[in-house]
mmCIF file of C-alpha atoms in Angstrom:
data_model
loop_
_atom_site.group_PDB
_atom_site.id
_atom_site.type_symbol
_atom_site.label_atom_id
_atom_site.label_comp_id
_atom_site.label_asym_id
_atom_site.label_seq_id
_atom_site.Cartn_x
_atom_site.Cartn_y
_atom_site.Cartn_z
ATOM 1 C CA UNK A 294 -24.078 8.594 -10.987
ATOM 2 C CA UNK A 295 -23.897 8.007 -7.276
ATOM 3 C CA UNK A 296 -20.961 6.015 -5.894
ATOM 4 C CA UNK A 297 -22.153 2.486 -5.066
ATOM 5 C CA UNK A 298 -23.473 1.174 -1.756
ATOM 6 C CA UNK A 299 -20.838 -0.523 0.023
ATOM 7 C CA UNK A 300 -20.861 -3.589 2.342
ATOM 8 C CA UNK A 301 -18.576 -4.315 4.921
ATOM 9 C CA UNK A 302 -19.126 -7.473 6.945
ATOM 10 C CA UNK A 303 -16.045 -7.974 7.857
ATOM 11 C CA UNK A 304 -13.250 -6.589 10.146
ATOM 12 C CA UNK A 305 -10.789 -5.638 8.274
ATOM 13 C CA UNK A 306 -9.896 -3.033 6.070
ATOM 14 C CA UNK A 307 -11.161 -2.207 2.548
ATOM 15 C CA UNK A 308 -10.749 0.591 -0.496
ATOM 16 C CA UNK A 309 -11.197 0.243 -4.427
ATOM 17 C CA UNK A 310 -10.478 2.415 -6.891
ATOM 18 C CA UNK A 311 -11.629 2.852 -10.852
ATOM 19 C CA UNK A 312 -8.381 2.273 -13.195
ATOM 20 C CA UNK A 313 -7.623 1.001 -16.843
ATOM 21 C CA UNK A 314 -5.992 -1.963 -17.143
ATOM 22 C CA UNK A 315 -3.280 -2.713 -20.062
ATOM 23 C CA UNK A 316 -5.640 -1.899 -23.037
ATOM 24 C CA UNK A 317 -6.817 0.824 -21.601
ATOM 25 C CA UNK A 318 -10.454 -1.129 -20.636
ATOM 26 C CA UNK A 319 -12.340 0.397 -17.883
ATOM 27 C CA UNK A 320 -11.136 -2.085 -14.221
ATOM 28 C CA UNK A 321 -12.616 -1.429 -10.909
ATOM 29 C CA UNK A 322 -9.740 -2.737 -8.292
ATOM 30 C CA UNK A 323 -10.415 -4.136 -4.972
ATOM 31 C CA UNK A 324 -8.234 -4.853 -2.280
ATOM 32 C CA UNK A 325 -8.920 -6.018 1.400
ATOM 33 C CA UNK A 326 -6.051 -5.414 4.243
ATOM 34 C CA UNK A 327 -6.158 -7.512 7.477
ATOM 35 C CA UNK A 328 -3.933 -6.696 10.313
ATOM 36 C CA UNK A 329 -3.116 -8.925 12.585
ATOM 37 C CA UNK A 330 -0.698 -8.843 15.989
ATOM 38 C CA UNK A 331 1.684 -11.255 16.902
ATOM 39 C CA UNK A 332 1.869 -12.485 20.862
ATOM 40 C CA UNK A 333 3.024 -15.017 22.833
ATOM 41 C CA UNK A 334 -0.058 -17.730 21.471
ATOM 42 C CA UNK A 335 0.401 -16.347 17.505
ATOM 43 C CA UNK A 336 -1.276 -14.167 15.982
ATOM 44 C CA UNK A 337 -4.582 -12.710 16.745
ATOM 45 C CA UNK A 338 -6.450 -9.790 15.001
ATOM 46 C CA UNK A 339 -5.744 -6.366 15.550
ATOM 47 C CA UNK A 340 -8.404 -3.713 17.275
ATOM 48 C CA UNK A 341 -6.805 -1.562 15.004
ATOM 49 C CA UNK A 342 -6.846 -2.288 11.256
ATOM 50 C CA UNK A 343 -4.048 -0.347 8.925
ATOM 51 C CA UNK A 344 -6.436 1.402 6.503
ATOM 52 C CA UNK A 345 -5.497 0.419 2.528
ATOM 53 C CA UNK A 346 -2.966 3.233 1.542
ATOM 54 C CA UNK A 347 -2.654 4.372 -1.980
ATOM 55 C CA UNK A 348 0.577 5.810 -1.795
ATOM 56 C CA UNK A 349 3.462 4.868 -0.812
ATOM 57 C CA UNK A 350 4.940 5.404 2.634
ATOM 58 C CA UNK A 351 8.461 6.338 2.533
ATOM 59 C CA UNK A 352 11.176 6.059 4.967
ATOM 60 C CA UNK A 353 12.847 9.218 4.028
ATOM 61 C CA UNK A 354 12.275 12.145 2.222
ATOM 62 C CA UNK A 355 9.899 10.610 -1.355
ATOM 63 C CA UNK A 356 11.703 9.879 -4.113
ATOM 64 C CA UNK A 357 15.184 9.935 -2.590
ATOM 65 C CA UNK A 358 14.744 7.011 0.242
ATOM 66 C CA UNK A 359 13.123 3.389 0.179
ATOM 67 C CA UNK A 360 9.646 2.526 0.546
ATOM 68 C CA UNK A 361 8.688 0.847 4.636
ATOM 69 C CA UNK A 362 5.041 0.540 2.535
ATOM 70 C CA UNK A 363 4.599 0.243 -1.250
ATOM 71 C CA UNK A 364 1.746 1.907 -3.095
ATOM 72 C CA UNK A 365 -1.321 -0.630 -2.974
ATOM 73 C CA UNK A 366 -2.884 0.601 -5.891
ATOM 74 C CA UNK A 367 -0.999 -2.305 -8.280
ATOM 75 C CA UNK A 368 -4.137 -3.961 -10.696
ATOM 76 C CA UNK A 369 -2.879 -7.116 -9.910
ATOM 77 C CA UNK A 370 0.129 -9.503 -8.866
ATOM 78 C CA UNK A 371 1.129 -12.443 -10.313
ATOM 79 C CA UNK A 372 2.027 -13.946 -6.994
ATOM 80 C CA UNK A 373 2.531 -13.311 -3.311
ATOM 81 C CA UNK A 374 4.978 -10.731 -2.202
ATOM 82 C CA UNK A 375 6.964 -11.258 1.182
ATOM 83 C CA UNK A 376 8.098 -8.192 2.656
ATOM 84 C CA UNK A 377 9.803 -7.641 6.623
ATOM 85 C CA UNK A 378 10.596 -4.510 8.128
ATOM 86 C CA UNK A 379 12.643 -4.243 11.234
ATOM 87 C CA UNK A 380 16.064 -4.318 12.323
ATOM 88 C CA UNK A 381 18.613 -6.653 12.694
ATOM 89 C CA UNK A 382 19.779 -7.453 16.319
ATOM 90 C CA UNK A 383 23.438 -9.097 17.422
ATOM 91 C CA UNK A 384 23.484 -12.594 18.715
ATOM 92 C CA UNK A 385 25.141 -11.308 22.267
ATOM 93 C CA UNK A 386 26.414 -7.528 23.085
ATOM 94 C CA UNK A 387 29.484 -6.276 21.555
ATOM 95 C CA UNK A 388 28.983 -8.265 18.413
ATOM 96 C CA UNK A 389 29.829 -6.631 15.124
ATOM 97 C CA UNK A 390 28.193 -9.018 12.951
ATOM 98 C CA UNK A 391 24.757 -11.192 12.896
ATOM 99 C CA UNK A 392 22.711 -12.844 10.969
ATOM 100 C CA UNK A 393 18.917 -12.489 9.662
ATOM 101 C CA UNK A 394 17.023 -15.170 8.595
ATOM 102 C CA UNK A 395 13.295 -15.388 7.114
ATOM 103 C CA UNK A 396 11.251 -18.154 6.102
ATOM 104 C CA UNK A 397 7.970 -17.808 5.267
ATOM 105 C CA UNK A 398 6.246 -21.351 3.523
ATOM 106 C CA UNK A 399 8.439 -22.370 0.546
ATOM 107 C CA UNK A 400 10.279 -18.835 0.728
ATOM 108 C CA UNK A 401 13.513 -18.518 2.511
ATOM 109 C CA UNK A 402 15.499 -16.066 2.720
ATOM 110 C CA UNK A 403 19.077 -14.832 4.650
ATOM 111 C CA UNK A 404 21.100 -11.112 5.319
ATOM 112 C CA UNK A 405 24.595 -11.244 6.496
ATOM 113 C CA UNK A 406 24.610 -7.859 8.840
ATOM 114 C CA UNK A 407 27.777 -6.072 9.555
ATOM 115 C CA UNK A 408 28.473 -3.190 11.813
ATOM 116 C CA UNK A 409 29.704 0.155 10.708
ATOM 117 C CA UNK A 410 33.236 0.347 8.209
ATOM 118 C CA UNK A 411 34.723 2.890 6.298
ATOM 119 C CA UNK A 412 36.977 2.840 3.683
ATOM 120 C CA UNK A 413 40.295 4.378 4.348
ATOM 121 C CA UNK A 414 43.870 4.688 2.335
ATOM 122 C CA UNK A 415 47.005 3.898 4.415
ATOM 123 C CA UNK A 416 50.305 3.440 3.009
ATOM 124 C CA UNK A 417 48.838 3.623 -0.767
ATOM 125 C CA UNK A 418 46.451 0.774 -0.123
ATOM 126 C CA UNK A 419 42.846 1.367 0.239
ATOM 127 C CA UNK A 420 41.740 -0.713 3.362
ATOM 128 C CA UNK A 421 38.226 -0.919 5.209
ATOM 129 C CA UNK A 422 37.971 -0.746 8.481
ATOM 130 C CA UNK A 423 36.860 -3.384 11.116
ATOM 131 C CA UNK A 424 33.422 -3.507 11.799
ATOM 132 C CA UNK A 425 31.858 -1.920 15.048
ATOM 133 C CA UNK A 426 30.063 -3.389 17.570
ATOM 134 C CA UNK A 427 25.955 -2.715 16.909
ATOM 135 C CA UNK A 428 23.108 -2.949 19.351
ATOM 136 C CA UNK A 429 20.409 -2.911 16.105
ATOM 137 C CA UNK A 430 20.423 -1.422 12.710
ATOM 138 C CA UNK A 431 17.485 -1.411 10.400
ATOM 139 C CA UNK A 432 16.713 -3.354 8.021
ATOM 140 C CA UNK A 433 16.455 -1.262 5.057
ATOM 141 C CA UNK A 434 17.521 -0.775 1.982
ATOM 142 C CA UNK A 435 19.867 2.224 2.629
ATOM 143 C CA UNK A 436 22.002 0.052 4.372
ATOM 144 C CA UNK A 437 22.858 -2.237 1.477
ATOM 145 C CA UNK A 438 24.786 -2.192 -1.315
ATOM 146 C CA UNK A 439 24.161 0.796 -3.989
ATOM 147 C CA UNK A 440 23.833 4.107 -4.294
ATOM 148 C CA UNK A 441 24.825 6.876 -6.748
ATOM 149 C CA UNK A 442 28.915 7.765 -7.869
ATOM 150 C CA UNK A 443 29.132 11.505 -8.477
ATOM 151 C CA UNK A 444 32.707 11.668 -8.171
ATOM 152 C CA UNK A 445 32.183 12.983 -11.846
ATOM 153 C CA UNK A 446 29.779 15.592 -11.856
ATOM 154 C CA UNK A 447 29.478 15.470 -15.513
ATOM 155 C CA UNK A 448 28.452 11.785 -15.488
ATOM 156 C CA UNK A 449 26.945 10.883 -12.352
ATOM 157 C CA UNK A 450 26.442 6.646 -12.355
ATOM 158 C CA UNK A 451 24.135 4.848 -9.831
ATOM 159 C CA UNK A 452 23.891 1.339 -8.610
ATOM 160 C CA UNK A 453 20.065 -0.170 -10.683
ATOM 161 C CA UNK A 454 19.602 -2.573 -8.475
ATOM 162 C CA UNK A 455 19.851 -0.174 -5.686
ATOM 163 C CA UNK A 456 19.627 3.325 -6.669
ATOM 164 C CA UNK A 457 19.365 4.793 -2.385
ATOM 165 C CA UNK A 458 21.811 2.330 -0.894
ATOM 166 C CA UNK A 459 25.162 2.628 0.162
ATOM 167 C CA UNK A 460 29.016 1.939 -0.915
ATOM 168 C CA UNK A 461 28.549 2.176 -4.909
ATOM 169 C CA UNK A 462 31.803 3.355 -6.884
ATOM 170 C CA UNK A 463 31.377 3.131 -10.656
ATOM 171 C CA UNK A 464 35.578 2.695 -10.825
ATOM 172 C CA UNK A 465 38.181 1.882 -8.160
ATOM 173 C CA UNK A 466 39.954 4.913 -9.381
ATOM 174 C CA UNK A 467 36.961 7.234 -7.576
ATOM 175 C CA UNK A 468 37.994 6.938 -4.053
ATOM 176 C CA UNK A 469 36.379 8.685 -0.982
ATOM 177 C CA UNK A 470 37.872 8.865 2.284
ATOM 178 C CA UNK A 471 35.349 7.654 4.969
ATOM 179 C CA UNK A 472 33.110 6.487 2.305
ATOM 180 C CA UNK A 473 30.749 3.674 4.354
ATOM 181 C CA UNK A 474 30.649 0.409 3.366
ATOM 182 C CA UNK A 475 26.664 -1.232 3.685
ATOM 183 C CA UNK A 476 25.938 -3.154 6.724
ATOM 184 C CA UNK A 477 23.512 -5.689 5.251
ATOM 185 C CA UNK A 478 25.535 -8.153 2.266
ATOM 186 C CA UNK A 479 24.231 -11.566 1.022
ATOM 187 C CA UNK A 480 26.174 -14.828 2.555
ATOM 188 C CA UNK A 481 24.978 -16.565 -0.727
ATOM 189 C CA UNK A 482 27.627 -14.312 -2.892
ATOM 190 C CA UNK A 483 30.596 -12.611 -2.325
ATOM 191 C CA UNK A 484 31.262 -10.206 -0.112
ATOM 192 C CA UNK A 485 32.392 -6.695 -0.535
ATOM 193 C CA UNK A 486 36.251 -6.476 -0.096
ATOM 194 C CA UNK A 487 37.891 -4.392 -2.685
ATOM 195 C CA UNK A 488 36.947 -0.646 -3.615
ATOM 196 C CA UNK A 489 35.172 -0.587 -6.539
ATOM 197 C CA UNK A 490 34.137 -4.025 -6.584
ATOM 198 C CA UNK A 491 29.835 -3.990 -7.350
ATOM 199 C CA UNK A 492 28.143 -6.885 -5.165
ATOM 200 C CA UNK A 493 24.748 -8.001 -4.649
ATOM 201 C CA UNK A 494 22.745 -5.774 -2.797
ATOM 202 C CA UNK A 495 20.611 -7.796 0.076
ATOM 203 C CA UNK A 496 17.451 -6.696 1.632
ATOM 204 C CA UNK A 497 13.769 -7.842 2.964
ATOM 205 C CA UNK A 498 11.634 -4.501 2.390
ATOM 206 C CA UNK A 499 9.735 -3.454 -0.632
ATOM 207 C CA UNK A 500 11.700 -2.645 -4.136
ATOM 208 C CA UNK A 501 10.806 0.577 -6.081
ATOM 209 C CA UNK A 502 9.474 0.860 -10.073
ATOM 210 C CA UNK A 503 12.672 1.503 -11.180
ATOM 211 C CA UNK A 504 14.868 -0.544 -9.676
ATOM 212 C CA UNK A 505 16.172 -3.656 -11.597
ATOM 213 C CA UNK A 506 15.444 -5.786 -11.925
ATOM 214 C CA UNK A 507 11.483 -4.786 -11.727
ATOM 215 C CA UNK A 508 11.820 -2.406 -13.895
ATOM 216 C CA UNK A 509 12.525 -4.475 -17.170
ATOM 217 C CA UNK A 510 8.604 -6.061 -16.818
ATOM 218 C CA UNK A 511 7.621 -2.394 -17.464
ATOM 219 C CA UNK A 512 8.453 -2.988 -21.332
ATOM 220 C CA UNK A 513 9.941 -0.980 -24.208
ATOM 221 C CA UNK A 514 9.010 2.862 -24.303
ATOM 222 C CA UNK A 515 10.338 3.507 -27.594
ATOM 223 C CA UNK A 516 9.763 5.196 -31.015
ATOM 224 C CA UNK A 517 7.420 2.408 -31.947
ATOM 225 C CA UNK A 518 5.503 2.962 -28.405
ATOM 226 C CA UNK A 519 5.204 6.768 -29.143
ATOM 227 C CA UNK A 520 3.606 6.046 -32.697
ATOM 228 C CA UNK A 521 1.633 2.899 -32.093
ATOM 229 C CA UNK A 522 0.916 2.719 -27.997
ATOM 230 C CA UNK A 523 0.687 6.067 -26.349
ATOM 231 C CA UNK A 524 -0.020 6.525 -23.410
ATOM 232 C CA UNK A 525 -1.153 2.835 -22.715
ATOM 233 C CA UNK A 526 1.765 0.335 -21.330
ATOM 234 C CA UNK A 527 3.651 -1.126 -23.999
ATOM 235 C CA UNK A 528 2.903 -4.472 -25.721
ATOM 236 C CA UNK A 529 5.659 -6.363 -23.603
ATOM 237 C CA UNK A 530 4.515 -4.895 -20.763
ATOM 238 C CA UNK A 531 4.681 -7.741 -18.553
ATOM 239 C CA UNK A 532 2.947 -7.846 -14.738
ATOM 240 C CA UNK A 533 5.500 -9.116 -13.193
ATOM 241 C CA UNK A 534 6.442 -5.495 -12.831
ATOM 242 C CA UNK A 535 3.882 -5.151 -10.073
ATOM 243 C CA UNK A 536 5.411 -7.560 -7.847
ATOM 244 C CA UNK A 537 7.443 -5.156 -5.646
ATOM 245 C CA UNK A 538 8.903 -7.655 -3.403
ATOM 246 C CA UNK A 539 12.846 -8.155 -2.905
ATOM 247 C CA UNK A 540 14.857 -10.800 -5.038
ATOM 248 C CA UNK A 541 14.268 -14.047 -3.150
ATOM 249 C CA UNK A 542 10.676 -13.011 -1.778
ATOM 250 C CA UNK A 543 8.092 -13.527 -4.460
ATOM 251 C CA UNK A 544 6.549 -16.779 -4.020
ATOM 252 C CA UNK A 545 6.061 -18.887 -6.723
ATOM 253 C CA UNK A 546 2.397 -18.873 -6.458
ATOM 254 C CA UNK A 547 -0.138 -17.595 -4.317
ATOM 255 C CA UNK A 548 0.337 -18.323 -0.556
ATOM 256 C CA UNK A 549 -3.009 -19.680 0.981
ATOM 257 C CA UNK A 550 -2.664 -18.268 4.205
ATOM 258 C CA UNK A 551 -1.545 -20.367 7.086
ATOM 259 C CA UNK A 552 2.128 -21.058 5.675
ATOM 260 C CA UNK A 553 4.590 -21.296 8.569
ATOM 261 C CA UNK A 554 6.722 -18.812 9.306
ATOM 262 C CA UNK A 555 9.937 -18.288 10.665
ATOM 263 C CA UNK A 556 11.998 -14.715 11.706
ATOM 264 C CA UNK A 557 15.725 -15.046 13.142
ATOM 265 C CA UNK A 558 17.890 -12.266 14.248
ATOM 266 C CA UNK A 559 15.346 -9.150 13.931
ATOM 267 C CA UNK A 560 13.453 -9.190 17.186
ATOM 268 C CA UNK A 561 14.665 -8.568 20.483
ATOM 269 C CA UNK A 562 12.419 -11.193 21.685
ATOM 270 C CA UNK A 563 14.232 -13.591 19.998
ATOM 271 C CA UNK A 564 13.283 -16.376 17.123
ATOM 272 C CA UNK A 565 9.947 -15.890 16.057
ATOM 273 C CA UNK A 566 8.224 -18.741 15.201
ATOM 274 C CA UNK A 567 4.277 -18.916 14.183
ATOM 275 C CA UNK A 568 2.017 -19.783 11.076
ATOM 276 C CA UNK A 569 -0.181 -17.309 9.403
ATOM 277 C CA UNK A 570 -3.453 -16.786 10.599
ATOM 278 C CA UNK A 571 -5.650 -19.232 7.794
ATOM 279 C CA UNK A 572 -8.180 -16.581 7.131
ATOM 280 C CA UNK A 573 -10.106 -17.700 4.446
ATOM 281 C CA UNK A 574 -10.248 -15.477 1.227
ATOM 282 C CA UNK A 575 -12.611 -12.960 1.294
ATOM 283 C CA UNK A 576 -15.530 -12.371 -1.058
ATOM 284 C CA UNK A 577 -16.283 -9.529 -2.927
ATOM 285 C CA UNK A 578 -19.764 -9.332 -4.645
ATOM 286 C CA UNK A 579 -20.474 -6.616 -7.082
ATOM 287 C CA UNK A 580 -24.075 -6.103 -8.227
ATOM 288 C CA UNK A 581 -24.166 -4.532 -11.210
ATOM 289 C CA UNK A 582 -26.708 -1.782 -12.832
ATOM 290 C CA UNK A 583 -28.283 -4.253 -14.848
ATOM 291 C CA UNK A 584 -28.780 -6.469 -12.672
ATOM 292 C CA UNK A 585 -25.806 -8.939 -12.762
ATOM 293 C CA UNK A 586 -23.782 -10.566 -9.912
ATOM 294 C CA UNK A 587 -20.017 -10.758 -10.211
ATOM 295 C CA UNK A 588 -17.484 -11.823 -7.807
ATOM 296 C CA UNK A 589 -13.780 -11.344 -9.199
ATOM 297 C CA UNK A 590 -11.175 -13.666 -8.205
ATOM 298 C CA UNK A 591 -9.596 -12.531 -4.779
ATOM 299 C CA UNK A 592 -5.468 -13.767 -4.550
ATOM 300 C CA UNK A 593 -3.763 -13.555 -1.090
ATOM 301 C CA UNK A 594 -0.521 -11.320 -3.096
ATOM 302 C CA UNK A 595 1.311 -9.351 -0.121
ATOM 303 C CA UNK A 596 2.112 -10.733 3.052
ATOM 304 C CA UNK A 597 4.394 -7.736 5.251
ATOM 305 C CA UNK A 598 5.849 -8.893 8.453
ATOM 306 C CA UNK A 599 6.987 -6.055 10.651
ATOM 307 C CA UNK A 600 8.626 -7.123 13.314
ATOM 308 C CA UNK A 601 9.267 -3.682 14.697
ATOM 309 C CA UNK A 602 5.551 -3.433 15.340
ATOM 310 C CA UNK A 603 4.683 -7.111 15.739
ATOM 311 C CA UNK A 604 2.391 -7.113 13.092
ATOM 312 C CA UNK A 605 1.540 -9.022 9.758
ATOM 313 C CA UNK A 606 -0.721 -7.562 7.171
ATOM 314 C CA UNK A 607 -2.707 -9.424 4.716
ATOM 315 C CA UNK A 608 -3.187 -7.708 1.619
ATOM 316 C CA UNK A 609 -5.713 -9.698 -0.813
ATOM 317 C CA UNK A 610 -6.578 -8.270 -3.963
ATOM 318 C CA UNK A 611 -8.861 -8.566 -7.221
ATOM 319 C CA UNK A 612 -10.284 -6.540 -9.787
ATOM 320 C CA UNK A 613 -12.976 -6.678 -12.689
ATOM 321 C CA UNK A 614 -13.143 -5.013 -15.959
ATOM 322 C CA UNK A 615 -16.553 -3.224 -16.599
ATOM 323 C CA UNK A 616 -18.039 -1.330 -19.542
ATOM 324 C CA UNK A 617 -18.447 1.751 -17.258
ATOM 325 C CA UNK A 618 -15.639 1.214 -14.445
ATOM 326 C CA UNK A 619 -17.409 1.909 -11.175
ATOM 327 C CA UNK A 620 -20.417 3.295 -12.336
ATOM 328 C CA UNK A 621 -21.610 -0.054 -13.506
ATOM 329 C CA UNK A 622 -22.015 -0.891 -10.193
ATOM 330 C CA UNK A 623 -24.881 -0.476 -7.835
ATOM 331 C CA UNK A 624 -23.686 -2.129 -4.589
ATOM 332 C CA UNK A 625 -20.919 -3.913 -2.971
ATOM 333 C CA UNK A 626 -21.002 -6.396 -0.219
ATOM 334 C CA UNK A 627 -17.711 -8.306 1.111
ATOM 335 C CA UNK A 628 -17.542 -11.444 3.647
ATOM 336 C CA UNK A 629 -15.219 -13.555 4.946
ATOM 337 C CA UNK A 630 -15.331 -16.916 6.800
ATOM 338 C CA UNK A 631 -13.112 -18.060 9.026
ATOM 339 C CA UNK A 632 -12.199 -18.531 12.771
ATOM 340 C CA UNK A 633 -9.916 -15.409 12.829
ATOM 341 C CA UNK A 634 -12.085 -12.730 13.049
ATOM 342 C CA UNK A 635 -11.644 -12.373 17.007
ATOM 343 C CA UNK A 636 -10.095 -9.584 18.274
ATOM 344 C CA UNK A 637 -7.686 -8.950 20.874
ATOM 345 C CA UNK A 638 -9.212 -8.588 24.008
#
């Protein structure tokens, strides 16, 4: 059967793809991706929107570095994901330490950031050095707490919560000359002062499958699973697991759009301070082969700030189980109202 007709009326990007959802039912997702770049006056939409990108963008080599984009290809979020990329800048130059703050609507959010230290052993005592002075360092998740212990080859141990970061000893007795410490810490817990000692690992950007603690939504692959479930998701599967955002930066609802926003410390320009853009949800309508109308629910779930860039992407996203997946329908047509759809000139 031919792939449907599709629609656009709007400016901004859009992809779907067929899928099953939890029992394995034929879903049909949808998701919409608006771009927008930030200026003096706000924000104003981009000439150039970020096409909707299955896979993940990495910012190393895959599988052994953090994600700067997640995979969009979730079936659905049970609320809105905050996510900034960029890198932390000092308060004046020569200053080893700084602060980044982020508040977006009820969200806030804060990363204590630390220049370079090593850990070193003098005189029997391990010591870390003082921190360096820093002109930016990125905001990432390879500069935070985690990473993997192989001091024992036999029984290599990793940090769950942050399996690519930086500074993770399973046992004060495993010391490493030189072995960095991270540059991004949480000012809400303790910080890291004795080696060995396991702290919270702070970051804005995305979080990866499995990483706790996302991955525990995923549910119980077990015996039971193999017998009774294979090779759907597991009956306490829970979606939660899709939200990919950083501890701290899933909202407790849906965000509706124009929620104020606030970025500290990760732009050389300064404090950013501006509102998201209002853009009113868009619309997908599906006709269907036999003749139906449908228009599944569309929820405003990712909101990525990239300060780097000076750019926020909307990512709003729906789906709708069919008999037939995507060959049930016949045509697609998406809209959106709103004031926002000017671009820059």
């Amino acid at each position: 059967m031919a792939h449907p007709n599709v629609e656009n009326e709007t400016p901004f990007a859009f992809d779907m793809m067929g899928l099953s959802d939890e029992d394995g039912r034929p879903a049909l997702l949808l998701v919409v991706k608006a771009t927008f770049v930030l200026g003096d006056a706000g924000l104003k939409l981009a000439d150039m929107q970020t096409p909707v990108q299955w896979s993940a963008k990495p910012w190393g080599r895959p599988g052994e570095s953090s994600d700067k984009y997640e995979p969009e290809s979730a079936l659905s979020k049970v609320a809105t994901d905050v996510a900034l990329i960029g890198h932390a800048y000092p308060p004046q130059k020569g200053a080893t330490e700084s602060l980044v703050a982020l508040q977006v609507g009820p969200l806030k959010k804060a990363v204590r950031v630390i220049g370079e230290r090593t850990w070193f052993k003098s005189m029997g005592r391990v010591t870390a050095t003082k921190p360096l002075p820093f002109d930016k360092l990125p905001l990432t998740w390879e500069r935070a707490f985690g990473g993997w212990d192989r001091t024992d080859a036999g029984k290599p141990s990793f940090e769950p919560r942050n399996p690519v970061g930086v500074g993770f000893r399973s046992s004060p007795r495993h010391f490493e000359e030189g072995l960095k410490l991270p540059n991004l810490e949480d000012p809400a817990t303790a910080p890291l002062r004795e080696f060995g000692q396991r702290v919270v690992p702070a970051g804005f950007g995305f979080t990866s499958p499995h990483w706790q603690p996302r991955a525990k939504y995923g549910g119980t692959y077990d015996e039971a699973w193999n017998r009774t479930r294979k090779p759907l998701v597991p009956k306490d599967f829970d979606r939660r697991f899709f939200n990919a955002a950083a501890p701290g930066l899933t909202a407790p609802g849906y965000l509706r759009g124009d929620e104020p926003v606030i970025i500290a410390g990760a732009s050389p320009r300064g404090r950013l301070s501006f509102s998201l853009p209002g853009q009113a949800t868009p619309v997908v309508t599906l006709e269907l082969q036999r003749g139906e109308t449908s228009k599944p629910p569309m929820n405003l779930d990712t909101v990525i700030l990239d300060a780097d860039a000076d750019q926020v992407l909307l990512i709003w996203r729906g789906h709708a189980v069919l008999d037939d997946g995507l060959h049930d329908v016949r045509s697609l047509t998406l809209t959106a109202e709103g004031t926002s759809l000017r671009k820059v000139p």
